[in-house]
Coordinates of C-alpha atoms and ligand atoms in Angstrom, one line a residue:
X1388 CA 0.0 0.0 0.0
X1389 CA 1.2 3.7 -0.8
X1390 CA 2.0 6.2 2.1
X1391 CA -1.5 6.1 3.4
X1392 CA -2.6 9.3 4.3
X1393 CA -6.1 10.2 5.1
X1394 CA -8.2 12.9 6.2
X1395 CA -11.4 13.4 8.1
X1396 CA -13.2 16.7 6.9
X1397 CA -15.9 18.0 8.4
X1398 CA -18.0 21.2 8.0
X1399 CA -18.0 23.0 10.7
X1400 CA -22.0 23.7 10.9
X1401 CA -23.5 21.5 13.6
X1402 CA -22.2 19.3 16.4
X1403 CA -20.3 15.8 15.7
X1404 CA -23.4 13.8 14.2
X1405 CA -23.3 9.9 14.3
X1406 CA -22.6 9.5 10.6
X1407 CA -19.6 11.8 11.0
X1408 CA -18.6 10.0 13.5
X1409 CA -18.6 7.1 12.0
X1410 CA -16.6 8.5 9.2
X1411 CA -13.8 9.9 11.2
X1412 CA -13.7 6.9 13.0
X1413 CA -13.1 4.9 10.1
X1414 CA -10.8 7.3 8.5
X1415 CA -8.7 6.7 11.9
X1416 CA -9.0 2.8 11.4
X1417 CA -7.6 3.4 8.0
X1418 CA -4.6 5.2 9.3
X1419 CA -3.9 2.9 12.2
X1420 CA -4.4 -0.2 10.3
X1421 CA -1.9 1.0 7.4
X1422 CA 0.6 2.9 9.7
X1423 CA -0.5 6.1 7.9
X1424 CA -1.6 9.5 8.9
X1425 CA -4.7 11.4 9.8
X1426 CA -5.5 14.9 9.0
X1427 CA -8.4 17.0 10.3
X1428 CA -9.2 19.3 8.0
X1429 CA -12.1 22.0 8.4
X1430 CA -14.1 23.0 5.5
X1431 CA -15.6 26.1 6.1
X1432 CA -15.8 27.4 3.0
X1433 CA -19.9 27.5 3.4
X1434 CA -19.6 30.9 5.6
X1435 CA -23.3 30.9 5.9
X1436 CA -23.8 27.1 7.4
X1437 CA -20.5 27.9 10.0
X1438 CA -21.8 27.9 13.4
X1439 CA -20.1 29.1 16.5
X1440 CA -18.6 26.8 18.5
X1441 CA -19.3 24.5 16.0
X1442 CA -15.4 23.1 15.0
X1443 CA -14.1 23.1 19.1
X1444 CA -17.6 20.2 19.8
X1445 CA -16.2 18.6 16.3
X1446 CA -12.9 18.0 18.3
X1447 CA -14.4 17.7 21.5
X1448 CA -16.6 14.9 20.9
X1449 CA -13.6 13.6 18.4
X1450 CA -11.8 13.4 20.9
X1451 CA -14.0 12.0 24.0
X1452 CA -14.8 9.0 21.4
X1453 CA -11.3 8.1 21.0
X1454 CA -10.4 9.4 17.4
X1455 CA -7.0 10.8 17.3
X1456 CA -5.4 12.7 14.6
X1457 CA -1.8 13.5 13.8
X1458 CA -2.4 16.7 12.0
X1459 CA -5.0 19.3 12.2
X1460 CA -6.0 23.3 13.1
X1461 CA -5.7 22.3 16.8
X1462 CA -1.9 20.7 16.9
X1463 CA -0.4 22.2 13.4
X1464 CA 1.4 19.9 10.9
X1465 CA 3.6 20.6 7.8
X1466 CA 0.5 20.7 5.6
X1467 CA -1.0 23.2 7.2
X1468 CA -3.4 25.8 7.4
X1469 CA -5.7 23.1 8.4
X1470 CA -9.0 25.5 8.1
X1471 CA -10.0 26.3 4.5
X1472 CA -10.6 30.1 5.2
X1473 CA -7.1 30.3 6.0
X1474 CA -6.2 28.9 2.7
X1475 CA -8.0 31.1 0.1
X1476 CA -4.9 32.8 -1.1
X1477 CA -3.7 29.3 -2.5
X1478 CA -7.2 28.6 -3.8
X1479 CA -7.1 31.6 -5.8
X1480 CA -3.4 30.9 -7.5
X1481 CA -5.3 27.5 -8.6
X1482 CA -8.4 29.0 -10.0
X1483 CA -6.2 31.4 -12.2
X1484 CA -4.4 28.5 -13.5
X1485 CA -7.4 26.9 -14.1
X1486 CA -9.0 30.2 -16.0
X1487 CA -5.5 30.5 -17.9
X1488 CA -5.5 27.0 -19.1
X1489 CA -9.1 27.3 -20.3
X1490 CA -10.7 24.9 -17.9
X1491 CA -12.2 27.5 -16.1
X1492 CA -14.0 30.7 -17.1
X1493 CA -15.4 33.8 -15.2
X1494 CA -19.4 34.0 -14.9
X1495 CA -20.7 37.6 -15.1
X1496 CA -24.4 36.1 -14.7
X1497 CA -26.4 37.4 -12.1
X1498 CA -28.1 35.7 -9.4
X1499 CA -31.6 36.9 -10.8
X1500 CA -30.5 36.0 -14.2
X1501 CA -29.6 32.8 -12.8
X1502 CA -33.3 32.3 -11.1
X1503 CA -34.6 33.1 -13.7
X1504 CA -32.7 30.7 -15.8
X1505 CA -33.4 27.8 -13.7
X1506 CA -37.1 28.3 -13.3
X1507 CA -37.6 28.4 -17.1
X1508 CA -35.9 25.0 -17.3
X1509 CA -38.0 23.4 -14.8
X1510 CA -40.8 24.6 -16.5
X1511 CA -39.8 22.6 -19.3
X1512 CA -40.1 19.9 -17.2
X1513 CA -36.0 19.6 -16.3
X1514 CA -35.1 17.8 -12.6
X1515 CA -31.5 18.9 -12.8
X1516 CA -31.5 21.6 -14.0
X1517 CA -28.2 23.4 -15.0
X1518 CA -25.8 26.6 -16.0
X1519 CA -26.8 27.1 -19.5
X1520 CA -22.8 28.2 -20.0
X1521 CA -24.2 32.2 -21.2
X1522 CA -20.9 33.1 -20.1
X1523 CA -18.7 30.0 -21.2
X1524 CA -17.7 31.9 -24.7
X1525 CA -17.6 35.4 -23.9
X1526 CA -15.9 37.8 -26.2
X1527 CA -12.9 40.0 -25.3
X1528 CA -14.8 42.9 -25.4
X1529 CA -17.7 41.5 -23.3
X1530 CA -15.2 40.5 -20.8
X1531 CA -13.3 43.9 -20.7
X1532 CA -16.8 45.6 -20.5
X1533 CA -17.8 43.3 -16.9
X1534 CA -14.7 43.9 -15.8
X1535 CA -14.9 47.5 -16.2
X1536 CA -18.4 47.9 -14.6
X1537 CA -16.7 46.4 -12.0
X1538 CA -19.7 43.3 -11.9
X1539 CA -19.0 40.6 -9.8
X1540 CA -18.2 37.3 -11.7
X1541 CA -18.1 33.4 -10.3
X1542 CA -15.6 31.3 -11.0
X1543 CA -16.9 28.3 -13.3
X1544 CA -15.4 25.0 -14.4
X1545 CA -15.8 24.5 -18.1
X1546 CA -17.1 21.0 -18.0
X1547 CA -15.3 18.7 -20.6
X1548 CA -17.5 17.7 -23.5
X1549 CA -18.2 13.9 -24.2
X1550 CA -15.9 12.4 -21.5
X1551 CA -16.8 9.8 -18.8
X1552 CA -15.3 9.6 -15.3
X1553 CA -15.2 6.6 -13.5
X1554 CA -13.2 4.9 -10.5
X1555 CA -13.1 1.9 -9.1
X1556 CA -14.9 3.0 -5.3
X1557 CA -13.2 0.8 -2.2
X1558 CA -16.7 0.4 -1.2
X1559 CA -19.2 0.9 -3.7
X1560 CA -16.8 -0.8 -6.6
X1561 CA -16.8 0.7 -10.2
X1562 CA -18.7 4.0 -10.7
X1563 CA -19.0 6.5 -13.4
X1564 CA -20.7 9.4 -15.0
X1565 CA -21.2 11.3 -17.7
X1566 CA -19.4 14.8 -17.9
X1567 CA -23.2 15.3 -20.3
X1568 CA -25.0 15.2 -16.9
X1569 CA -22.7 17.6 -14.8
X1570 CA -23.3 21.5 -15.8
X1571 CA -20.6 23.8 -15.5
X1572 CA -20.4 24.6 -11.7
X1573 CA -18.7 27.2 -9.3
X1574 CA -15.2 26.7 -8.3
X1575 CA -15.0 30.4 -6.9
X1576 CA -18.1 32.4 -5.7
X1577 CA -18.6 36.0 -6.1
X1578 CA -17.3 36.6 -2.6
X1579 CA -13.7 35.1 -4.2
X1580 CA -14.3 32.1 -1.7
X1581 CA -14.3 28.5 -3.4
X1582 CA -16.8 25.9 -3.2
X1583 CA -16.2 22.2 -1.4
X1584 CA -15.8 20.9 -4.6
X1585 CA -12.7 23.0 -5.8
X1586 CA -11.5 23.7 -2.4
X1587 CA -11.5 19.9 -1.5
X1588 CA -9.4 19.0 -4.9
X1589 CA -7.0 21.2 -4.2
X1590 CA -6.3 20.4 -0.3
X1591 CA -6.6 16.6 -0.9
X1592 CA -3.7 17.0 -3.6
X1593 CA -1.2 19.5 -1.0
X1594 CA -1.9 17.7 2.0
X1595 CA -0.8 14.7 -0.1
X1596 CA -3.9 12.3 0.8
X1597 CA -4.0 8.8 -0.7
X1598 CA -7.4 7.6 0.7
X1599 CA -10.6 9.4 0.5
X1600 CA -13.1 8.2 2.5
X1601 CA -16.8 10.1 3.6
X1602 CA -20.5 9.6 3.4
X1603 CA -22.5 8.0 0.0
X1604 CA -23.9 11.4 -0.4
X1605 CA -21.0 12.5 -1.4
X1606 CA -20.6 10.1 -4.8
X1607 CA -22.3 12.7 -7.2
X1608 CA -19.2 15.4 -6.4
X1609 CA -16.4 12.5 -7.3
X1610 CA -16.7 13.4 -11.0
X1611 CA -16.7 17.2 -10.3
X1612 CA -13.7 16.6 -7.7
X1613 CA -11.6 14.1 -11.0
X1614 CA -12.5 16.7 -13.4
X1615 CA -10.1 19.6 -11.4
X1616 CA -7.8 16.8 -10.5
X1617 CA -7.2 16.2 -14.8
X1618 CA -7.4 19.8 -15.4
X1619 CA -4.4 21.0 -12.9
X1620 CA -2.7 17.5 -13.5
X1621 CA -3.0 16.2 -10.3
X1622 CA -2.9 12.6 -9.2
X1623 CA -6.3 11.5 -7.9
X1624 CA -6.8 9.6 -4.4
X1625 CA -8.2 6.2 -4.1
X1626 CA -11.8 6.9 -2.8
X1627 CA -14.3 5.0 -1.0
X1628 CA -17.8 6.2 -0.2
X1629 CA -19.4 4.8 2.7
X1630 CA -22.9 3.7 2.6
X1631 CA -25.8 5.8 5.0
X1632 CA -27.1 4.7 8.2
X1633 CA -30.7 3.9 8.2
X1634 CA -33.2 3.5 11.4
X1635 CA -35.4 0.7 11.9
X1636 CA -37.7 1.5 9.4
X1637 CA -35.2 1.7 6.9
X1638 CA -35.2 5.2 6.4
X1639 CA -32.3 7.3 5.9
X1640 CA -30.9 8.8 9.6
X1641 CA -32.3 12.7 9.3
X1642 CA -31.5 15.2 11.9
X1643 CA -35.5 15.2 12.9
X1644 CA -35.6 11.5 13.2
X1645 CA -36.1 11.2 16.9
X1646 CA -36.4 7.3 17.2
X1647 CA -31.9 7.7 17.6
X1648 CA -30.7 10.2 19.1
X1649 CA -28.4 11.9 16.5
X1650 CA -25.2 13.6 18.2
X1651 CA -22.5 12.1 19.7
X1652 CA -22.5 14.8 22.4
X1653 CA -26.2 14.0 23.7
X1654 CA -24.6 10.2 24.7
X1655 CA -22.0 11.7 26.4
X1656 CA -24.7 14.0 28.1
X1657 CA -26.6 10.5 29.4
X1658 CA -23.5 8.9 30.6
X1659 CA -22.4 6.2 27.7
X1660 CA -19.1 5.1 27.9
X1661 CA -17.4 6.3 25.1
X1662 CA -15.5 3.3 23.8
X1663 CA -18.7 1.2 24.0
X1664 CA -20.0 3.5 21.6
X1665 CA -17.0 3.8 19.1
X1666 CA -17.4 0.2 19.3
X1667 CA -21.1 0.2 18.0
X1668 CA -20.7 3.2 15.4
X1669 CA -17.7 0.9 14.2
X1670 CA -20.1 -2.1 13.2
X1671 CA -22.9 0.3 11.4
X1672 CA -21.2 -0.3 7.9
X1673 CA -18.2 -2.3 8.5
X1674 CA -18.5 -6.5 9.4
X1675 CA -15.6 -7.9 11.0
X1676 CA -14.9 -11.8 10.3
X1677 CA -16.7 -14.0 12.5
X1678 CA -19.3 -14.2 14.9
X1679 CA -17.5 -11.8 17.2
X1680 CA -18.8 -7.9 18.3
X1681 CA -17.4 -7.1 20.9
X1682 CA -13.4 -5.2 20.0
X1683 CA -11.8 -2.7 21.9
X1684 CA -10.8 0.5 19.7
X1685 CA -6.6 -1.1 19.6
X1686 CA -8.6 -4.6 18.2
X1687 CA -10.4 -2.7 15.7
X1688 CA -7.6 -1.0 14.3
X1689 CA -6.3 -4.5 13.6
X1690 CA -9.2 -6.0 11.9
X1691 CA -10.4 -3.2 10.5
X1692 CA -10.4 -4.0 6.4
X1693 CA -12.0 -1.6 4.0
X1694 CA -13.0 -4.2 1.8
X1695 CA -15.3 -5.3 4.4
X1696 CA -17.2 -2.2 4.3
X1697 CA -21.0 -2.4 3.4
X1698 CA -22.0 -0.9 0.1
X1699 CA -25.8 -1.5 1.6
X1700 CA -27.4 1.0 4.2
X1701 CA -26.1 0.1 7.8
X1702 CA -29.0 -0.3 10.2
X1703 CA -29.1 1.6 13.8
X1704 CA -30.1 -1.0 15.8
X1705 CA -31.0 0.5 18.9
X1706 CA -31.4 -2.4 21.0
X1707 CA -27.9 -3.6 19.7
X1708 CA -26.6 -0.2 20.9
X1709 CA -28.5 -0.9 24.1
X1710 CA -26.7 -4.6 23.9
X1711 CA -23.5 -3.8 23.4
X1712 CA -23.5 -0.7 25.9
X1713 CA -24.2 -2.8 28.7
X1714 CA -21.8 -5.3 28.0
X1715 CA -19.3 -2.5 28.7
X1716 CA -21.0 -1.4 31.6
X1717 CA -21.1 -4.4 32.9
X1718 CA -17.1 -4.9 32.5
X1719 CA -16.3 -1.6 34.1
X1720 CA -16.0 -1.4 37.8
X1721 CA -18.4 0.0 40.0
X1722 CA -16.6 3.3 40.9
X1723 CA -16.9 4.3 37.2
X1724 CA -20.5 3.2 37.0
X1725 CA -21.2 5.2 40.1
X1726 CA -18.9 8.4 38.4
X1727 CA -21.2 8.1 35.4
X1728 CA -24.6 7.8 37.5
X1729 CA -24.6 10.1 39.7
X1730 CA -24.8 13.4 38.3
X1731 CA -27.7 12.2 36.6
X1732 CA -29.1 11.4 40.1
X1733 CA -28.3 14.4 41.6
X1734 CA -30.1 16.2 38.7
X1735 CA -33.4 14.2 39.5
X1736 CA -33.2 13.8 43.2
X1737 CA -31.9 15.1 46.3
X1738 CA -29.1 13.5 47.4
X1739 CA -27.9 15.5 50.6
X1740 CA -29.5 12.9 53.0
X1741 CA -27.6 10.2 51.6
X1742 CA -24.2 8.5 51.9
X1743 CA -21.5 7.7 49.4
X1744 CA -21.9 4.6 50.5
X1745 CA -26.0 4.2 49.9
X1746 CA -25.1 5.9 46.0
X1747 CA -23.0 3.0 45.4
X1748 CA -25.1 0.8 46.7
X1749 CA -27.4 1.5 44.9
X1750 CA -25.8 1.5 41.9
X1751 CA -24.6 -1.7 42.7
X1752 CA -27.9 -3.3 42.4
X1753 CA -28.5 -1.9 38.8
X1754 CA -24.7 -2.2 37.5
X1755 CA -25.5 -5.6 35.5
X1756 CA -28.7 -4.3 33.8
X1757 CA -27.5 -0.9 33.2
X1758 CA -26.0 0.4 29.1
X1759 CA -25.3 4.2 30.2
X1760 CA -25.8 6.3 33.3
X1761 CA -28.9 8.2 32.7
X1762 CA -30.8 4.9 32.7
X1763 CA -30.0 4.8 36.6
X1764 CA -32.9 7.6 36.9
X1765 CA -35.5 5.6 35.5
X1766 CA -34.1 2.0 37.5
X1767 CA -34.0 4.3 41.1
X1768 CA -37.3 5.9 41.1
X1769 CA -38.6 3.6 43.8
X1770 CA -36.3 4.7 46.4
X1771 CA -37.2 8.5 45.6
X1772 CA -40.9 8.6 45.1
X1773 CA -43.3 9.4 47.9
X1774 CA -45.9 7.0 46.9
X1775 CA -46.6 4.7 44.8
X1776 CA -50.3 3.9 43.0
X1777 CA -50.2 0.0 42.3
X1778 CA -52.2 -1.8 39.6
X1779 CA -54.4 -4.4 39.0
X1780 CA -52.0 -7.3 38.8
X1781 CA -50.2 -6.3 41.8
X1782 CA -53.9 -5.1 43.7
X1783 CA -55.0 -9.0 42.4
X1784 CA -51.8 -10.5 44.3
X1785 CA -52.0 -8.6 47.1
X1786 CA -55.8 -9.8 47.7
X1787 CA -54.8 -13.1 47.9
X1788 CA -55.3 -14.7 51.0
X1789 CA -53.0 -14.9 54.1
X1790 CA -50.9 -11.8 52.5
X1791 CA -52.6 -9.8 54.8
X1792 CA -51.0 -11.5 57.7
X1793 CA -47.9 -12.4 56.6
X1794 CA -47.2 -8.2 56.3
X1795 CA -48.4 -7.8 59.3
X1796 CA -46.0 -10.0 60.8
X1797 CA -43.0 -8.9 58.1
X1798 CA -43.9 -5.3 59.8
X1799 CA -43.6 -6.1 63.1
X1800 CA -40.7 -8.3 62.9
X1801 CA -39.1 -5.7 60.8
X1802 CA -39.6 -3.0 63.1
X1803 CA -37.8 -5.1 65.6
X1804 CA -34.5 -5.4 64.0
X1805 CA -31.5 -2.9 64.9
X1806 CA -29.5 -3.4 61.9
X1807 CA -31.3 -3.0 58.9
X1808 CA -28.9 -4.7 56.2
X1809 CA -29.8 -6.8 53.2
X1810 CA -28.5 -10.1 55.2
X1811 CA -30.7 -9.4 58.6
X1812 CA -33.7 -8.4 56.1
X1813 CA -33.3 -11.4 54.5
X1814 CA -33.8 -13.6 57.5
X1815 CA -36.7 -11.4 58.4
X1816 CA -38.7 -12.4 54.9
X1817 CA -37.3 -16.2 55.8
X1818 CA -38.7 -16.0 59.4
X1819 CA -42.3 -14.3 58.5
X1820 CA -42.3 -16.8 56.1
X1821 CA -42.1 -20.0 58.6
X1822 CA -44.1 -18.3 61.7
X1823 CA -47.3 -17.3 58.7
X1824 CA -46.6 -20.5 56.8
X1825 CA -46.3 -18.6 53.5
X1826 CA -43.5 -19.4 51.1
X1827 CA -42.3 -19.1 47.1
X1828 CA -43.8 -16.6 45.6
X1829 CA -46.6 -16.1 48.0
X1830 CA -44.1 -14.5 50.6
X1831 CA -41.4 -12.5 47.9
X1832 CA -43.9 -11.0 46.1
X1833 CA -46.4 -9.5 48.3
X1834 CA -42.9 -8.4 50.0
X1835 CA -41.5 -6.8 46.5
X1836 CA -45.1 -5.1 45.8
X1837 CA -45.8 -3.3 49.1
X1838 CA -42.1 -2.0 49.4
X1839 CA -41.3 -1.3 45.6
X1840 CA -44.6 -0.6 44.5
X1841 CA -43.7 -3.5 41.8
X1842 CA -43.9 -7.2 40.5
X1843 CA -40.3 -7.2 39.5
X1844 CA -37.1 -5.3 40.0
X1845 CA -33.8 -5.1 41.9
X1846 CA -32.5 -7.7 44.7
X1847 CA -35.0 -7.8 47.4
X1848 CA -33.5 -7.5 50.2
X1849 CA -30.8 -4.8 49.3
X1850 CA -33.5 -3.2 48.0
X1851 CA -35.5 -2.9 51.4
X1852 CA -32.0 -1.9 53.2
X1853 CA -31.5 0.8 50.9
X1854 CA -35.1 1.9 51.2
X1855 CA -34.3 2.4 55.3
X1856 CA -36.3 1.3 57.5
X1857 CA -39.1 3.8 58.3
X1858 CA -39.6 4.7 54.4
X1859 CA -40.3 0.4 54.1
X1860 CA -42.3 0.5 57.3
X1861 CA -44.6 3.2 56.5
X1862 CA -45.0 1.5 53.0
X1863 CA -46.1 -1.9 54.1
X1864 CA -48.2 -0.3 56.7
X1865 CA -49.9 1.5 54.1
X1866 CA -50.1 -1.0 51.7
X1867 CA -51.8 -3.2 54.5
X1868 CA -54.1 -0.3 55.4
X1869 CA -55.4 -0.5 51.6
X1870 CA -56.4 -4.2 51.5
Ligands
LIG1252 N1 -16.9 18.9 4.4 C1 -17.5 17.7 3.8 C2 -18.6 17.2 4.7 O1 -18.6 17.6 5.9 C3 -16.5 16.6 3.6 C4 -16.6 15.8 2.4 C5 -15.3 15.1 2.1 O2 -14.9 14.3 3.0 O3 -14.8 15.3 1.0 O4 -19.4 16.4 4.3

């Protein structure tokens, strides 16, 4: 394999969004996997899409999933600048070269010329419409007279007549188009700043990139992108466009879709673990041999095969997301799960009656069950709520007979005991059990319902311990007082 070098190139007009994510990530695969080199490169050439802010979360969130780069605007390189608005001085030594060589042309035509243009093709019934190249053939003397009424011009590419361009895709194989269906389109805008297309040739080719890889929707630029490559005599990359995520009804992922949460920062808000994550984003497109899903980030960057890249759409699977989540949570210890829970609890509940020790408690009884932090908000409920209102079922198995008495005797013989831990409590349940003659499920359950308020849930009898004693009391003694 040639020097690998590879860039990830986003557009500074959002936060980091799952299928960048994805991107980047695999762009860092690449790298690792072929001891090359990874760029960060941010196209801002789209002034009016830049938000504030927007390329420190990029990095941010880059960086809390584990993607690492080598060069980039936040730790320089020798190919630097690594923001396009620093590099329109270069862009502009290209575009005249490209106007002096005859592949490119100024555009004198107006925006309103231009609308007007366009709508009269689509009345004609044309889908893509296109420049109708008014200004491809200009005169001299209708150039001179623009440029001496000072009108603002774009910089156009004079699409080749009759040619096809074509590559051989690392993911979607061999692809091509005809330079017929591609009108002659803006290198430069009137502002003198260049488009994505133009900019992107140029900075691929300088900061010496062998391996393009981004998003499908990028596939109808390729043949605008090789046509500057031919014109200035450039070498073009090897590309690879990845195919799009999809949700679970098969529809493209869209920034309204609110079945997946979109933004790599809003996991990090509910307490995911970041390398569970990189570990899911890394299977939406790309299937590792075997049965095996489960790789730390160093693992992937040993498997990780372009050629094993889907050309189909990659379902987000949100219970696999769920899945693999709390396989990591599960595998981490119980300080970190208790470091990722409990700001989440302190934003629902009050805390400053309770211990360290009761927090991690209680996170100890959800650890297993648990795929991110937030959930714990949901799971703990039961030890913050007031009341509870039961339903039927439980109402039904709580009007069974001899429940009645057995919680009467659970109550007394749980008001009796000094040390209120899950072992003692658990040889109260046992000991109402025998003196009552209730057992199985006739004894655990009524227990569960009138001090959870539920038919299923955490272990028992850590459960009543870190409920405390008078909160469990004055719930069975109410329950009771229902029946
Ligand atoms: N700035 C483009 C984007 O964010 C990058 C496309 C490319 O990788 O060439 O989609």
């Amino acid at each position: 394999m040639k020097n690998v070098r590879v860039r990830y190139a986003p557009s500074p007009t959002g936060h980091l969004h799952i299928g960048n994510a994805r991107t980047a990530m695999y762009v860092y695969l690449f790298a690792k996997k072929y001891q090359g080199e990874m760029v960060l490169r941010i196209e801002n050439t789209d002034t009016a899409r830049n938000v504030e802010g927007g390329e420190d979360s990029q990095i941010k969130y880059l960086n809390w999933l584990g993607v690492e780069w080598n060069e980039g605007p936040d730790r320089g390189g020798k190919y630097g600048p690594y923001r396009q608005l620093d590099r329109l001085d270069i862009y502009e030594k290209y575009a005249t070269e490209m106007i002096e060589k005859g592949f490119a042309y100024k555009c004198y035509c107006t925006s309103d010329a231009l609308t007007i243009e366009k709508e009269r093709q689509q009345a004609e019934g044309v889908v893509a419409t296109s420049y109708n190249g008014r200004c491809r053939n200009l005169t001299q003397s209708e150039k001179a007279q623009f440029a001496a009424e000072g009108r603002s011009f774009t910089i156009r590419m004079r699409v080749p007549e009759g040619k096809t361009y074509a590559w051989n895709d690392l993911v979607k194989k061999e692809i091509r188009f005809e330079s017929a269906d591609v009108g002659d389109w803006v290198l430069v805008k009137n502002n003198g700043i260049p488009t994505y297309n133009f900019a992107c040739v140029i900075d691929d080719h300088l900061m010496e990139i062998s391996h393009v890889l981004r998003g499908e929707e990028h596939i109808s630029n390729t043949p605008k992108q090789l046509m500057v490559y031919e014109a200035l005599d450039f070498n073009a990359p090897t590309f690879g466009h990845m195919s799009i995520i999809v949700n679970e009804n098969r529809k493209k992922l869209s920034k309204r879709d609110e079945s997946v949460l979109q933004f790599i920062e809003q996991y990090a808000d509910l307490g995911y673990l970041p390398e569970a994550l990189f570990n899911f984003i890394a299977l939406l497109g790309f299937s590792p041999e075997g049965e095996e899903e489960i790789f730390s980030k160093e693992q992937f960057c040993e498997i990780f095969d372009a050629s094993r890249l889907s050309s189909a759409p990659a379902m987000f699977d949100v219970q696999k997301l769920e899945w693999i989540n709390n396989r990591y949570v599960k595998a981490a210890s119980l300080e970190k799960i208790v470091k990722l829970s409990r700001p989440h609890l302190e934003k629902n509940y009050d805390l400053s009656e309770k211990s360290a020790e009761w927090v991690e408690k209680l996170v100890a009884l959800f650890h297993n069950q648990m795929s991110y932090g937030a959930e714990i908000v949901k799971l703990a409920e039961l030890f913050f709520v007031e009341d509870f209102i039961l339903n039927r079922e439980e109402k039904e198995f709580l009007a069974q007979e001899g429940v009645k008495t057995m919680l009467e005797a659970l109550v007394v013989n749980l008001m009796a005991l000094v040390v209120f831990t899950g072992e003692e409590i658990k040889e109260v349940i046992k000991l109402t059990g025998k003196q009552t003659s209730t057992k199985g499920k006739l004894l655990f359950m009524p227990t569960r319902i009138a001090t959870t308020g539920m038919m299923h849930g955490p272990e028992l009898p850590l459960a009543i311990e870190l409920l405390g004693k008078a909160k469990t009391i004055q719930r069975i003694k109410l329950t009771i007082e229902n029946l």
